[in-house]
Amino acid sequence: MALIPAHTDIAAQSGLMRFLPQKLRPFALLARWDRPIGTMLLLWPCLWGAMLGAVLVPISWRMGEIFLLFCVGALVMRAAGCVINDLWDRRIDRQVARTRGRPLASGAVSVSQALVFLAGLLLLGLGVLILLPRQVLVLALLSLPLVVLYPLAKRFFPWPQLVLGLTFNWGALLGFLAMAGHLEPAAWWLYAAGLCWTLGYDTIYAFQDRSDDARLGLRSTALVFGPRAGPCWVAGFYTVFVACLAQAMMQIGAGWSLAAIGVLPLTVHLIGQIQGWNPDDAPACLRRFRSNAWAGFWAFVGCAWVWGWWVFSTGL
């Protein structure tokens, strides 16, 4: 296998890469384990759902087990999604400056090797799901068509970020169901919140590839909105994100003042993320995209705030 050069889209010299044997590094890069941001963006909605779902059940050791399983599941399934994405996009990736160093595009990993790796990841993901309640397994399997079809969306759908949002935030439903044992309106408000969040952060991300996407005939919200309207659209998505998250908190029993306090740190973070953003500055787009790991964290803190209020008010 050829060495993968340092590239703007990969972190070939990250700490993880230095500790892995040379032959395993291309697979770690294929799984994006050098860049944890994607795993975190997939994980946070799972934890939001689990945290709000915990309001409906007594405190037990099962809470910690569910959180741990979702952490492992997010790491594995995000990797599987990346392999699927790169299998679809390997020819396109060779024509895009940011992605031509990816393992499949560069030839560091063959298609057959990627398929074997994908099978192993899916088996691991199935193993995690088997440890969760059966209804969670069924709901998770319903998301697989979205996982497989998302990479195709940018070829024919002007808003592929919408498809990504539907896919990446399925975990909000899974987390709530795993913890509470059933779905309530709060879970769907969380799902809507995550969808709007993804529309915002992935539009920011897409502005890095706007010229390449236009040249290759690919679609994205960055192309639909353009650099002048883009910040306004992202601000709108983030506003609805915060509103839906607050509504989820209120649906679970929090009053409006409690919900307002819960979403305040997130709101401050998102305002700072948008303020002064220049969509034509690719490094700035990447920095703001990565800062959404903190946005997900602050949303989780808000959900934990509501759970803590419930524990205090019920005396548990």
Coordinates of N, CA, C and O in Angstrom, one line a residue, residues 10-127:
I10 N -7.1 15.2 5.1 CA -6.7 14.2 6.0 C -5.7 14.6 6.9 O -5.0 15.6 6.7
A11 N -5.5 13.9 8.0 CA -4.5 14.2 9.0 C -3.6 13.0 9.2 O -3.6 12.3 10.2
A12 N -2.8 12.8 8.1 CA -1.9 11.6 8.1 C -0.9 11.6 9.1 O -0.3 10.6 9.5
Q13 N -0.6 12.8 9.7 CA 0.5 12.8 10.7 C -0.1 13.0 12.1 O 0.6 13.5 13.1
S14 N -1.4 12.7 12.3 CA -2.0 12.9 13.6 C -1.5 11.9 14.6 O -0.8 10.9 14.2
G15 N -1.8 12.1 15.9 CA -1.2 11.2 16.9 C -1.6 9.8 16.7 O -0.8 8.9 16.9
L16 N -2.9 9.6 16.3 CA -3.3 8.2 16.1 C -2.5 7.5 15.0 O -2.1 6.4 15.1
M17 N -2.2 8.3 13.9 CA -1.5 7.7 12.8 C -0.1 7.2 13.2 O 0.4 6.2 12.7
R18 N 0.5 8.0 14.1 CA 1.9 7.7 14.5 C 2.0 6.4 15.3 O 3.0 5.7 15.3
F19 N 0.9 6.0 15.9 CA 0.9 4.8 16.7 C 0.5 3.6 16.0 O 0.7 2.4 16.5
L20 N -0.1 3.7 14.9 CA -0.6 2.6 14.1 C 0.5 2.0 13.2 O 1.3 2.7 12.7
P21 N 0.5 0.7 13.0 CA 1.4 0.1 12.0 C 1.1 0.7 10.6 O 0.0 1.0 10.3
Q22 N 2.1 0.8 9.8 CA 2.0 1.4 8.5 C 0.9 0.8 7.7 O 0.2 1.6 7.0
K23 N 0.7 -0.5 7.7 CA -0.3 -1.1 6.9 C -1.7 -0.8 7.3 O -2.7 -0.9 6.5
L24 N -1.9 -0.4 8.5 CA -3.3 -0.1 9.0 C -3.7 1.3 8.8 O -4.8 1.7 8.9
R25 N -2.7 2.2 8.6 CA -3.0 3.6 8.5 C -4.0 4.0 7.4 O -4.8 4.8 7.7
P26 N -3.8 3.4 6.2 CA -4.8 3.8 5.2 C -6.3 3.5 5.6 O -7.2 4.2 5.2
F27 N -6.5 2.4 6.3 CA -7.8 2.0 6.8 C -8.3 2.9 7.8 O -9.5 3.3 7.9
A28 N -7.4 3.4 8.7 CA -7.8 4.4 9.7 C -8.2 5.7 9.1 O -9.2 6.3 9.5
L29 N -7.5 6.1 8.0 CA -7.8 7.3 7.3 C -9.1 7.1 6.5 O -9.9 8.1 6.4
L30 N -9.3 5.9 6.0 CA -10.6 5.6 5.3 C -11.8 5.8 6.2 O -12.8 6.3 5.9
A31 N -11.6 5.3 7.5 CA -12.6 5.4 8.5 C -12.7 6.8 9.1 O -13.6 7.1 9.9
R32 N -11.8 7.7 8.7 CA -11.8 9.1 9.3 C -11.5 9.1 10.8 O -11.9 10.0 11.5
W33 N -10.8 8.1 11.3 CA -10.4 8.1 12.7 C -9.3 9.1 13.0 O -9.1 9.3 14.2
D34 N -8.7 9.7 12.0 CA -7.8 10.8 12.2 C -8.6 12.1 12.5 O -8.0 13.1 13.0
R35 N -9.8 12.1 12.2 CA -10.7 13.3 12.4 C -11.9 13.0 13.2 O -12.9 12.6 12.6
P36 N -11.9 13.1 14.5 CA -13.1 12.7 15.3 C -14.3 13.6 15.2 O -15.4 13.2 15.7
I37 N -14.2 14.7 14.5 CA -15.4 15.6 14.4 C -16.6 14.9 13.8 O -17.7 15.1 14.4
G38 N -16.5 14.1 12.8 CA -17.6 13.4 12.3 C -18.3 12.4 13.2 O -19.5 12.3 13.3
T39 N -17.5 11.7 14.0 CA -18.0 10.8 15.0 C -18.8 11.6 16.1 O -19.8 11.2 16.5
M40 N -18.2 12.8 16.5 CA -18.9 13.6 17.5 C -20.2 14.1 17.0 O -21.2 14.2 17.7
L41 N -20.2 14.5 15.7 CA -21.5 15.1 15.1 C -22.6 14.0 15.0 O -23.8 14.2 15.1
L42 N -22.1 12.7 14.9 CA -23.1 11.6 14.9 C -23.5 11.2 16.3 O -24.6 10.8 16.5
L43 N -22.5 11.3 17.2 CA -22.8 10.9 18.6 C -23.7 11.8 19.4 O -24.6 11.4 20.1
W44 N -23.5 13.1 19.2 CA -24.2 14.1 20.1 C -25.7 13.9 20.0 O -26.4 13.9 21.1
P45 N -26.4 13.8 18.9 CA -27.8 13.6 18.9 C -28.2 12.3 19.6 O -29.3 12.3 20.3
C46 N -27.4 11.2 19.5 CA -27.7 10.0 20.3 C -27.8 10.3 21.8 O -28.7 9.9 22.5
L47 N -26.8 11.1 22.3 CA -26.7 11.4 23.7 C -27.8 12.4 24.1 O -28.3 12.4 25.2
W48 N -28.2 13.4 23.2 CA -29.3 14.2 23.5 C -30.5 13.4 23.8 O -31.3 13.6 24.8
G49 N -30.8 12.5 22.9 CA -32.0 11.6 23.0 C -32.0 10.8 24.3 O -33.0 10.7 25.0
A50 N -30.8 10.2 24.5 CA -30.7 9.4 25.7 C -30.9 10.2 27.0 O -31.5 9.8 28.0
M51 N -30.3 11.4 27.0 CA -30.4 12.3 28.2 C -31.8 12.7 28.5 O -32.3 12.6 29.6
L52 N -32.6 13.1 27.4 CA -34.0 13.5 27.6 C -34.8 12.3 27.9 O -35.8 12.4 28.7
G53 N -34.5 11.2 27.3 CA -35.3 10.0 27.6 C -35.1 9.5 29.0 O -36.0 8.9 29.6
A54 N -34.0 9.8 29.6 CA -33.7 9.4 31.0 C -34.6 10.1 31.9 O -34.8 9.7 33.1
V55 N -35.3 11.2 31.5 CA -36.2 11.9 32.4 C -37.4 11.1 32.7 O -38.1 11.2 33.7
L56 N -37.7 10.1 31.8 CA -38.9 9.3 31.9 C -38.7 8.0 32.7 O -39.7 7.3 32.9
V57 N -37.5 7.7 33.1 CA -37.2 6.5 33.8 C -36.4 6.7 35.1 O -35.7 7.7 35.2
P58 N -36.5 5.8 36.0 CA -35.7 5.9 37.2 C -34.2 5.8 36.9 O -33.8 5.2 35.9
I59 N -33.4 6.4 37.8 CA -31.9 6.4 37.6 C -31.5 4.9 37.9 O -31.9 4.3 38.8
S60 N -30.6 4.4 37.0 CA -30.0 3.1 37.1 C -28.7 3.0 36.4 O -28.3 3.9 35.6
W61 N -28.0 1.9 36.7 CA -26.7 1.6 36.0 C -26.9 1.5 34.5 O -25.9 1.7 33.8
R62 N -28.1 1.2 34.0 CA -28.4 1.0 32.6 C -28.1 2.3 31.8 O -27.7 2.3 30.7
M63 N -28.2 3.5 32.5 CA -27.9 4.7 31.8 C -26.5 4.8 31.3 O -26.2 5.1 30.1
G64 N -25.5 4.4 32.2 CA -24.1 4.4 31.8 C -23.8 3.5 30.7 O -23.1 3.7 29.7
E65 N -24.5 2.3 30.7 CA -24.3 1.3 29.7 C -24.7 1.8 28.3 O -24.1 1.6 27.3
I66 N -25.9 2.4 28.3 CA -26.5 2.9 27.1 C -25.6 4.0 26.5 O -25.3 4.0 25.3
F67 N -25.1 4.9 27.3 CA -24.2 6.0 26.8 C -22.9 5.3 26.2 O -22.5 5.8 25.2
L68 N -22.4 4.3 26.9 CA -21.1 3.7 26.4 C -21.4 3.0 25.1 O -20.6 3.1 24.1
L69 N -22.5 2.3 24.9 CA -22.8 1.6 23.7 C -23.0 2.6 22.5 O -22.5 2.3 21.4
F70 N -23.6 3.7 22.8 CA -23.8 4.7 21.7 C -22.4 5.3 21.3 O -22.2 5.7 20.2
C71 N -21.5 5.5 22.3 CA -20.2 6.0 21.9 C -19.5 5.0 21.0 O -18.9 5.5 20.0
V72 N -19.5 3.8 21.3 CA -18.9 2.8 20.5 C -19.6 2.7 19.1 O -18.9 2.6 18.1
G73 N -20.9 2.7 19.2 CA -21.7 2.6 17.9 C -21.4 3.7 17.0 O -21.3 3.6 15.8
A74 N -21.3 4.9 17.5 CA -21.1 6.1 16.7 C -19.7 6.0 16.0 O -19.6 6.4 14.9
L75 N -18.7 5.6 16.8 CA -17.4 5.4 16.2 C -17.4 4.4 15.0 O -16.8 4.7 14.0
V76 N -18.1 3.3 15.2 CA -18.1 2.3 14.2 C -18.9 2.6 13.0 O -18.5 2.5 11.9
M77 N -20.1 3.2 13.3 CA -21.0 3.4 12.2 C -20.6 4.7 11.4 O -20.9 4.8 10.2
R78 N -20.0 5.6 12.0 CA -19.5 6.8 11.3 C -18.4 6.3 10.3 O -18.3 6.7 9.2
A79 N -17.6 5.4 10.8 CA -16.5 4.8 9.9 C -17.1 4.0 8.7 O -16.7 4.2 7.6
A80 N -18.2 3.3 9.0 CA -18.9 2.5 7.9 C -19.5 3.5 6.9 O -19.4 3.3 5.7
G81 N -20.1 4.6 7.4 CA -20.6 5.6 6.5 C -19.6 6.2 5.6 O -19.8 6.5 4.4
C82 N -18.4 6.4 6.2 CA -17.3 7.0 5.4 C -16.8 6.1 4.3 O -16.5 6.5 3.2
V83 N -16.8 4.8 4.6 CA -16.3 3.8 3.6 C -17.4 3.8 2.5 O -17.0 3.8 1.3
I84 N -18.6 3.7 2.8 CA -19.7 3.7 1.8 C -19.6 5.0 1.0 O -19.7 4.9 -0.3
N85 N -19.4 6.1 1.6 CA -19.3 7.4 0.9 C -18.2 7.4 -0.1 O -18.3 7.8 -1.3
D86 N -17.0 6.9 0.4 CA -15.8 6.9 -0.5 C -15.9 5.9 -1.6 O -15.3 6.1 -2.7
L87 N -16.6 4.8 -1.4 CA -16.8 3.8 -2.4 C -17.6 4.4 -3.6 O -17.3 4.3 -4.8
W88 N -18.7 5.2 -3.2 CA -19.5 5.8 -4.2 C -18.7 6.9 -4.9 O -18.8 7.2 -6.1
D89 N -17.8 7.7 -4.1 CA -17.3 8.9 -4.6 C -15.8 8.8 -5.1 O -15.2 9.8 -5.4
R90 N -15.2 7.6 -5.2 CA -13.8 7.5 -5.4 C -13.4 8.2 -6.7 O -12.3 8.8 -6.7
R91 N -14.2 8.1 -7.7 CA -13.8 8.8 -9.0 C -13.9 10.3 -8.9 O -13.1 11.0 -9.5
I92 N -15.0 10.7 -8.2 CA -15.1 12.2 -8.0 C -14.0 12.7 -7.1 O -13.5 13.8 -7.4
D93 N -13.7 12.0 -6.1 CA -12.7 12.5 -5.1 C -11.4 12.7 -5.8 O -10.6 13.6 -5.4
R94 N -11.0 12.0 -6.8 CA -9.8 12.2 -7.5 C -9.7 13.5 -8.3 O -8.6 14.0 -8.6
Q95 N -10.9 14.1 -8.5 CA -10.9 15.4 -9.2 C -11.1 16.6 -8.3 O -11.2 17.7 -8.8
V96 N -11.1 16.4 -7.0 CA -11.3 17.5 -6.1 C -10.1 17.6 -5.2 O -9.6 16.7 -4.7
A97 N -9.5 18.8 -5.2 CA -8.3 19.1 -4.5 C -8.3 18.6 -3.0 O -7.3 18.0 -2.5
R98 N -9.4 18.9 -2.3 CA -9.5 18.5 -0.9 C -9.5 17.0 -0.7 O -9.2 16.6 0.4
T99 N -10.0 16.2 -1.6 CA -10.3 14.8 -1.4 C -9.4 13.8 -2.2 O -9.5 12.6 -2.0
R100 N -8.5 14.3 -3.1 CA -7.8 13.4 -3.9 C -6.8 12.5 -3.2 O -6.4 11.5 -3.7
G101 N -6.5 12.9 -2.0 CA -5.6 12.1 -1.2 C -6.3 11.0 -0.3 O -5.6 10.3 0.4
R102 N -7.6 10.9 -0.4 CA -8.3 9.9 0.3 C -7.9 8.5 -0.1 O -7.5 8.3 -1.3
P103 N -7.9 7.5 0.8 CA -7.3 6.2 0.5 C -7.8 5.5 -0.8 O -7.1 5.0 -1.6
L104 N -9.2 5.5 -1.0 CA -9.7 4.9 -2.2 C -9.4 5.7 -3.4 O -9.1 5.1 -4.5
A105 N -9.5 7.0 -3.3 CA -9.2 7.8 -4.5 C -7.7 7.8 -4.9 O -7.4 7.8 -6.1
S106 N -6.8 7.6 -3.9 CA -5.4 7.6 -4.2 C -4.9 6.2 -4.5 O -3.8 6.0 -5.0
G107 N -5.7 5.2 -4.3 CA -5.3 3.8 -4.5 C -4.6 3.2 -3.4 O -4.1 2.0 -3.5
A108 N -4.5 3.8 -2.2 CA -3.9 3.2 -1.1 C -4.7 2.1 -0.5 O -4.1 1.2 0.1
V109 N -6.0 2.1 -0.8 CA -6.9 1.0 -0.4 C -7.7 0.6 -1.6 O -8.2 1.4 -2.3
S110 N -7.7 -0.7 -1.9 CA -8.5 -1.2 -3.1 C -10.0 -1.3 -2.7 O -10.4 -1.3 -1.6
V111 N -10.8 -1.4 -3.8 CA -12.2 -1.6 -3.6 C -12.5 -2.8 -2.8 O -13.4 -2.8 -1.9
S112 N -11.9 -3.9 -3.1 CA -12.1 -5.2 -2.4 C -11.7 -5.1 -1.0 O -12.4 -5.6 -0.1
Q113 N -10.6 -4.4 -0.7 CA -10.2 -4.3 0.7 C -11.2 -3.4 1.5 O -11.5 -3.7 2.6
A114 N -11.7 -2.4 0.8 CA -12.7 -1.5 1.5 C -13.9 -2.2 1.8 O -14.6 -2.0 2.8
L115 N -14.4 -3.1 0.9 CA -15.6 -3.9 1.1 C -15.4 -4.9 2.3 O -16.4 -5.0 3.1
V116 N -14.3 -5.5 2.4 CA -14.0 -6.4 3.5 C -14.0 -5.6 4.8 O -14.6 -6.0 5.9
F117 N -13.4 -4.4 4.8 CA -13.3 -3.5 6.0 C -14.7 -3.1 6.4 O -15.1 -3.1 7.5
L118 N -15.5 -2.7 5.4 CA -16.9 -2.3 5.6 C -17.7 -3.4 6.3 O -18.5 -3.2 7.2
A119 N -17.6 -4.7 5.8 CA -18.3 -5.8 6.3 C -17.9 -6.0 7.8 O -18.8 -6.2 8.7
G120 N -16.7 -5.8 8.1 CA -16.2 -5.9 9.5 C -16.9 -4.8 10.4 O -17.3 -5.1 11.5
L121 N -16.9 -3.6 9.9 CA -17.5 -2.5 10.6 C -19.0 -2.7 10.9 O -19.5 -2.5 12.0
L122 N -19.7 -3.2 9.8 CA -21.1 -3.4 10.0 C -21.4 -4.5 11.0 O -22.4 -4.5 11.7
L123 N -20.5 -5.5 11.0 CA -20.7 -6.6 12.0 C -20.5 -6.1 13.4 O -21.3 -6.4 14.3
L124 N -19.5 -5.2 13.6 CA -19.3 -4.6 14.9 C -20.5 -3.7 15.3 O -21.0 -3.8 16.4
G125 N -21.0 -3.0 14.3 CA -22.2 -2.2 14.6 C -23.4 -3.0 15.0 O -24.2 -2.6 15.9
L126 N -23.6 -4.1 14.3 CA -24.7 -5.0 14.6 C -24.5 -5.6 16.0 O -25.5 -5.7 16.8
G127 N -23.3 -5.9 16.4 CA -23.0 -6.4 17.8 C -23.4 -5.4 18.8 O -23.9 -5.7 19.9

